[in-house]
Amino acid sequence: MTQVGVTLLIVVGARILRLGFDMVAGGAAPFALIYPAIMLATLFARAFAGALTATIMILYIWYFLYPLERSFKFVNSAGAFSVGIVIVTTVMTIAIAELFRRTAHHATQERDREIAERDLFLAEFDHRMKNNFAIVAGLLDLQKRRAREPATAAALETAQMRVDSIARAHRHLYRGTGQPGTVEIRDYLTDLCAALAESLFLQGGITLSCDSDHAAVPRDRAVSIGLVVNELVTNAAKHAFPGRDLGSISVTLRNRTEGGWRVTVADDGVGMPKDAALPEKGNGLGSRLVEAFARQAGGTLSTESDDTGTRVVMRLEA
């Protein structure tokens, strides 16, 4: 029924188009529209629709237009030869169109099969990666619970959060929503900030917000950006609000007009002491890690700090 419906639609469309041609050059090239019509019918509804379209149009033109109106008779042998050539060429056209349709259909099926296999492989790889990260995080958590020194427990907790940041980047990488090998940075940072707010017990008056433009960032750079954000947010949560119940930390990522991105982590805390090391100075493990992660991402850091808070900006070239 679908093939018959397509045939009738194409025949009617060809007839309407033929009427328009007849208004300009009446009776010229009566068989001209057969070939595009049967190609469309074959490509969209298989060879049967093409053959049915050819049969209807040839019989209609033969009887009503060529060579004598309302007659299947020929004036001479040349007319019969012309109709015979049209029939042979329409059969050839249908065969070629059907071969092309089957080839394209086979190629589409092969592509879909390869995509399904790729998705299956990525799902399996994603599952294994999640298990590996979960094992590492579990071992760190076990060691943290056994640690007797608060400093050791805090260091293990920080390491656990870094592992979680990397794991989240890989989860977003294999969701298959972006370009191959890239991470949708807005979704990743939103997910990361939500996890940081939960793990750092940010609640009540201390809030963490995230606002990011849409951008497809290469996997390795996204991991480095996440690690920088992880370090800066953790540092702000632990040191920016001593003795305070109110405060805010914000994470933003903006696309730069000249290309690349600008990542900002800011808080409205007490600011850094005059003699404290800024991230670019490279003193202290946390500062050295931020600097190392920023270099790994291909970015440069700048820090502003006063009694109204601290603002760290990382600029990344495209």
Short mmCIF file of C-alpha atoms in Angstrom, two decimals:
data_model
loop_
_atom_site.label_atom_id
_atom_site.label_comp_id
_atom_site.label_asym_id
_atom_site.label_seq_id
_atom_site.Cartn_x
_atom_site.Cartn_y
_atom_site.Cartn_z
CA MET A 1 0.00 0.00 0.00
CA THR A 2 2.88 2.37 0.74
CA GLN A 3 4.45 1.71 -2.66
CA VAL A 4 1.13 2.25 -4.43
CA GLY A 5 0.57 5.47 -2.47
CA VAL A 6 4.02 6.78 -3.38
CA THR A 7 3.40 5.84 -7.02
CA LEU A 8 0.10 7.73 -7.19
CA LEU A 9 1.62 10.76 -5.47
CA ILE A 10 4.52 10.93 -7.91
CA VAL A 11 2.31 10.33 -10.97
CA VAL A 12 -0.05 13.14 -9.94
CA GLY A 13 2.89 15.44 -9.23
CA ALA A 14 4.44 14.65 -12.61
CA ARG A 15 1.11 15.31 -14.34
CA ILE A 16 0.76 18.71 -12.67
CA LEU A 17 4.33 19.59 -13.63
CA ARG A 18 3.63 18.42 -17.20
CA LEU A 19 0.65 20.78 -17.41
CA GLY A 20 2.97 23.63 -16.47
CA PHE A 21 5.45 22.63 -19.18
CA ASP A 22 2.65 22.38 -21.76
CA MET A 23 1.70 25.99 -21.08
CA VAL A 24 5.19 27.04 -22.19
CA ALA A 25 5.90 24.47 -24.90
CA GLY A 26 2.88 22.34 -25.56
CA GLY A 27 3.53 18.71 -26.44
CA ALA A 28 7.33 18.94 -26.39
CA ALA A 29 9.29 15.96 -25.07
CA PRO A 30 6.28 13.98 -23.76
CA PHE A 31 8.41 11.30 -22.06
CA ALA A 32 10.89 13.68 -20.36
CA LEU A 33 9.37 13.51 -16.85
CA ILE A 34 9.26 9.72 -16.73
CA TYR A 35 12.90 9.31 -15.71
CA PRO A 36 13.00 11.59 -12.66
CA ALA A 37 9.60 10.23 -11.61
CA ILE A 38 10.63 6.57 -11.69
CA MET A 39 13.93 7.35 -9.97
CA LEU A 40 12.12 9.06 -7.11
CA ALA A 41 9.60 6.23 -6.85
CA THR A 42 12.33 3.57 -6.84
CA LEU A 43 14.56 5.34 -4.34
CA PHE A 44 11.75 6.08 -1.91
CA ALA A 45 9.55 2.99 -2.35
CA ARG A 46 11.61 0.25 -4.08
CA ALA A 47 11.57 -1.17 -7.61
CA PHE A 48 7.88 -2.12 -7.61
CA ALA A 49 6.88 1.54 -7.16
CA GLY A 50 9.28 2.54 -9.94
CA ALA A 51 7.89 -0.08 -12.32
CA LEU A 52 4.32 0.87 -11.49
CA THR A 53 5.08 4.56 -12.03
CA ALA A 54 6.74 3.81 -15.38
CA THR A 55 3.82 1.64 -16.52
CA ILE A 56 1.17 4.23 -15.66
CA MET A 57 3.04 7.14 -17.19
CA ILE A 58 4.07 5.32 -20.38
CA LEU A 59 0.55 4.03 -21.03
CA TYR A 60 -0.96 7.43 -20.28
CA ILE A 61 1.43 9.30 -22.57
CA TRP A 62 1.20 6.65 -25.27
CA TYR A 63 -2.60 6.71 -25.33
CA PHE A 64 -3.29 10.42 -24.78
CA LEU A 65 -0.27 12.21 -26.27
CA TYR A 66 2.06 10.16 -28.44
CA PRO A 67 1.94 9.58 -31.33
CA LEU A 68 -1.84 9.87 -31.78
CA GLU A 69 -4.24 11.23 -29.19
CA ARG A 70 -6.54 8.61 -27.60
CA SER A 71 -4.99 5.74 -29.52
CA PHE A 72 -2.30 3.11 -29.11
CA LYS A 73 -1.67 3.05 -32.87
CA PHE A 74 1.57 4.25 -34.43
CA VAL A 75 1.82 6.43 -37.51
CA ASN A 76 5.02 4.66 -38.56
CA SER A 77 7.69 2.36 -37.24
CA ALA A 78 9.68 5.28 -35.84
CA GLY A 79 6.95 5.90 -33.24
CA ALA A 80 7.01 2.26 -32.14
CA PHE A 81 10.78 2.35 -31.99
CA SER A 82 10.69 5.49 -29.81
CA VAL A 83 8.26 3.93 -27.33
CA GLY A 84 10.37 0.77 -27.29
CA ILE A 85 13.48 2.79 -26.44
CA VAL A 86 11.61 4.56 -23.64
CA ILE A 87 10.53 1.21 -22.18
CA VAL A 88 14.07 -0.20 -22.31
CA THR A 89 15.64 2.92 -20.78
CA THR A 90 13.04 3.04 -17.99
CA VAL A 91 13.85 -0.57 -17.11
CA MET A 92 17.54 0.31 -17.01
CA THR A 93 16.82 3.40 -14.89
CA ILE A 94 14.77 1.38 -12.42
CA ALA A 95 17.51 -1.25 -12.17
CA ILE A 96 20.20 1.35 -11.53
CA ALA A 97 18.06 3.23 -8.99
CA GLU A 98 17.18 0.00 -7.17
CA LEU A 99 20.85 -1.04 -7.09
CA PHE A 100 21.79 2.33 -5.66
CA ARG A 101 18.97 2.14 -3.10
CA ARG A 102 20.07 -1.32 -1.93
CA THR A 103 23.70 -0.24 -1.74
CA ALA A 104 22.78 2.82 0.30
CA HIS A 105 20.52 0.74 2.53
CA HIS A 106 23.28 -1.79 3.09
CA ALA A 107 25.76 0.98 3.88
CA THR A 108 23.30 2.50 6.35
CA GLN A 109 22.78 -0.86 8.05
CA GLU A 110 26.54 -1.38 8.25
CA ARG A 111 26.99 2.07 9.73
CA ASP A 112 24.25 1.45 12.29
CA ARG A 113 25.86 -1.87 13.20
CA GLU A 114 29.24 -0.21 13.69
CA ILE A 115 27.67 2.53 15.79
CA ALA A 116 25.90 -0.09 17.93
CA GLU A 117 29.17 -1.98 18.40
CA ARG A 118 30.97 1.25 19.29
CA ASP A 119 28.28 2.19 21.80
CA LEU A 120 28.49 -1.28 23.33
CA PHE A 121 32.26 -1.01 23.57
CA LEU A 122 32.06 2.45 25.12
CA ALA A 123 29.44 1.28 27.59
CA GLU A 124 31.65 -1.64 28.62
CA PHE A 125 34.69 0.62 28.84
CA ASP A 126 32.70 3.16 30.85
CA HIS A 127 31.55 0.42 33.22
CA ARG A 128 35.10 -0.80 33.76
CA MET A 129 36.37 2.74 34.28
CA LYS A 130 33.67 3.38 36.87
CA ASN A 131 34.64 0.19 38.68
CA ASN A 132 38.32 1.13 38.66
CA PHE A 133 37.69 4.61 39.98
CA ALA A 134 35.30 3.22 42.59
CA ILE A 135 37.97 0.78 43.77
CA VAL A 136 40.56 3.56 44.10
CA ALA A 137 38.10 5.84 45.91
CA GLY A 138 37.09 2.97 48.18
CA LEU A 139 40.71 2.24 49.10
CA LEU A 140 41.34 5.90 49.88
CA ASP A 141 38.19 6.06 51.97
CA LEU A 142 39.24 2.92 53.87
CA GLN A 143 42.66 4.39 54.59
CA LYS A 144 41.07 7.67 55.65
CA ARG A 145 38.85 5.91 58.18
CA ARG A 146 41.85 4.09 59.61
CA ALA A 147 44.04 7.17 59.80
CA ARG A 148 44.68 8.34 63.34
CA GLU A 149 46.17 11.70 62.47
CA PRO A 150 43.64 14.37 61.35
CA ALA A 151 46.14 15.72 58.82
CA THR A 152 46.49 12.28 57.23
CA ALA A 153 42.73 11.83 57.07
CA ALA A 154 42.35 15.27 55.48
CA ALA A 155 45.04 14.49 52.88
CA LEU A 156 43.37 11.20 51.98
CA GLU A 157 40.00 12.91 51.71
CA THR A 158 41.49 15.50 49.35
CA ALA A 159 43.03 12.74 47.25
CA GLN A 160 39.68 10.98 47.15
CA MET A 161 38.01 14.15 45.85
CA ARG A 162 40.66 14.47 43.13
CA VAL A 163 39.98 10.92 42.00
CA ASP A 164 36.26 11.68 41.97
CA SER A 165 36.88 14.76 39.80
CA ILE A 166 38.75 12.67 37.21
CA ALA A 167 36.07 9.96 37.34
CA ARG A 168 33.32 12.48 36.64
CA ALA A 169 35.17 13.81 33.61
CA HIS A 170 35.40 10.29 32.20
CA ARG A 171 31.70 9.67 32.86
CA HIS A 172 30.79 12.76 30.86
CA LEU A 173 33.24 11.78 28.13
CA TYR A 174 31.53 8.43 27.48
CA ARG A 175 27.95 9.63 27.62
CA GLY A 176 28.13 10.09 23.84
CA THR A 177 26.42 13.52 23.79
CA GLY A 178 29.29 15.51 22.42
CA GLN A 179 32.02 15.31 19.83
CA PRO A 180 34.29 12.27 20.03
CA GLY A 181 37.02 12.74 22.63
CA THR A 182 35.43 15.82 24.17
CA VAL A 183 33.51 16.64 27.34
CA GLU A 184 30.54 18.99 27.52
CA ILE A 185 32.10 21.28 30.08
CA ARG A 186 28.89 22.85 31.36
CA ASP A 187 27.40 19.52 32.40
CA TYR A 188 30.73 18.36 33.83
CA LEU A 189 31.30 21.45 35.98
CA THR A 190 27.70 21.46 37.19
CA ASP A 191 28.01 17.82 38.22
CA LEU A 192 31.42 18.45 39.82
CA CYS A 193 30.23 21.46 41.83
CA ALA A 194 27.21 19.53 43.11
CA ALA A 195 29.52 16.74 44.28
CA LEU A 196 31.92 19.23 45.91
CA ALA A 197 29.10 20.96 47.75
CA GLU A 198 27.99 17.59 49.12
CA SER A 199 31.43 16.27 50.03
CA LEU A 200 32.56 19.55 51.63
CA PHE A 201 29.34 19.72 53.64
CA LEU A 202 28.50 23.12 52.20
CA GLN A 203 25.09 23.93 53.54
CA GLY A 204 23.21 26.65 55.33
CA GLY A 205 24.87 30.02 54.71
CA ILE A 206 27.88 28.75 52.70
CA THR A 207 26.84 28.18 49.09
CA LEU A 208 28.57 27.01 45.93
CA SER A 209 27.24 28.11 42.54
CA CYS A 210 28.29 27.11 39.04
CA ASP A 211 27.61 28.99 35.81
CA SER A 212 29.22 27.83 32.57
CA ASP A 213 28.83 28.41 28.86
CA HIS A 214 28.37 25.43 26.59
CA ALA A 215 31.68 24.20 25.21
CA ALA A 216 33.11 20.91 23.94
CA VAL A 217 36.49 20.68 25.67
CA PRO A 218 39.05 17.94 24.89
CA ARG A 219 39.07 15.21 27.52
CA ASP A 220 42.53 15.86 28.99
CA ARG A 221 41.94 19.60 29.28
CA ALA A 222 38.55 19.01 30.88
CA VAL A 223 40.15 16.74 33.50
CA SER A 224 42.77 19.40 34.26
CA ILE A 225 40.12 22.13 34.49
CA GLY A 226 38.12 19.95 36.87
CA LEU A 227 41.17 19.36 39.06
CA VAL A 228 41.92 23.09 39.21
CA VAL A 229 38.32 23.83 40.18
CA ASN A 230 38.42 21.01 42.72
CA GLU A 231 41.55 22.43 44.41
CA LEU A 232 40.37 26.05 44.41
CA VAL A 233 36.87 25.30 45.69
CA THR A 234 38.24 22.98 48.39
CA ASN A 235 40.74 25.63 49.48
CA ALA A 236 38.04 28.33 49.59
CA ALA A 237 35.66 26.14 51.58
CA LYS A 238 38.33 25.35 54.16
CA HIS A 239 40.03 28.73 54.53
CA ALA A 240 37.86 31.58 53.19
CA PHE A 241 35.25 31.68 55.94
CA PRO A 242 36.87 31.22 59.35
CA GLY A 243 34.32 31.74 62.11
CA ARG A 244 31.62 32.70 59.60
CA ASP A 245 28.31 31.07 58.80
CA LEU A 246 27.59 33.06 55.65
CA GLY A 247 29.47 33.14 52.39
CA SER A 248 29.44 32.15 48.75
CA ILE A 249 31.80 30.47 46.30
CA SER A 250 31.21 30.79 42.57
CA VAL A 251 32.63 28.86 39.63
CA THR A 252 32.21 30.30 36.14
CA LEU A 253 33.47 29.32 32.70
CA ARG A 254 33.11 31.68 29.77
CA ASN A 255 33.95 31.32 26.09
CA ARG A 256 36.48 33.98 25.11
CA THR A 257 35.77 36.01 21.98
CA GLU A 258 39.36 35.49 20.82
CA GLY A 259 39.06 31.74 21.36
CA GLY A 260 39.55 29.50 24.36
CA TRP A 261 37.92 29.82 27.76
CA ARG A 262 38.16 31.75 31.02
CA VAL A 263 37.60 29.86 34.27
CA THR A 264 36.99 31.86 37.44
CA VAL A 265 36.69 30.63 41.03
CA ALA A 266 35.75 33.44 43.43
CA ASP A 267 34.61 33.73 47.03
CA ASP A 268 33.51 36.57 49.30
CA GLY A 269 35.53 35.37 52.25
CA VAL A 270 38.16 37.09 54.36
CA GLY A 271 40.78 37.04 51.63
CA MET A 272 44.28 35.68 51.74
CA PRO A 273 46.71 36.92 54.41
CA LYS A 274 49.37 39.33 53.24
CA ASP A 275 52.11 36.75 53.75
CA ALA A 276 50.15 33.82 52.31
CA ALA A 277 51.35 32.21 49.12
CA LEU A 278 49.29 32.95 46.06
CA PRO A 279 48.72 30.05 43.66
CA GLU A 280 51.20 31.43 41.16
CA LYS A 281 53.96 31.55 43.80
CA GLY A 282 54.10 27.79 43.92
CA ASN A 283 54.52 27.41 47.69
CA GLY A 284 52.56 24.66 49.39
CA LEU A 285 51.27 21.42 47.93
CA GLY A 286 47.83 22.79 47.04
CA SER A 287 49.31 25.81 45.27
CA ARG A 288 51.81 23.69 43.37
CA LEU A 289 49.05 21.29 42.30
CA VAL A 290 46.85 24.14 41.04
CA GLU A 291 49.77 25.54 39.06
CA ALA A 292 50.66 22.10 37.67
CA PHE A 293 47.06 21.35 36.67
CA ALA A 294 46.75 24.78 35.04
CA ARG A 295 49.91 24.17 33.00
CA GLN A 296 48.59 20.76 32.02
CA ALA A 297 45.41 22.44 30.75
CA GLY A 298 47.48 24.98 28.82
CA GLY A 299 46.27 27.87 30.96
CA THR A 300 47.70 30.81 32.90
CA LEU A 301 46.64 31.80 36.42
CA SER A 302 46.06 35.19 37.99
CA THR A 303 44.90 35.89 41.55
CA GLU A 304 43.27 38.88 43.20
CA SER A 305 42.66 38.87 46.95
CA ASP A 306 41.65 41.44 49.56
CA ASP A 307 39.41 41.64 52.59
CA THR A 308 36.33 41.23 50.34
CA GLY A 309 37.38 37.83 49.02
CA THR A 310 39.63 35.98 46.60
CA ARG A 311 39.30 35.63 42.85
CA VAL A 312 41.41 33.21 40.81
CA VAL A 313 41.19 33.35 37.01
CA MET A 314 42.59 30.74 34.63
CA ARG A 315 42.78 31.73 30.96
CA LEU A 316 42.92 28.95 28.42
CA GLU A 317 43.87 29.34 24.78
CA ALA A 318 41.96 27.39 22.15
#
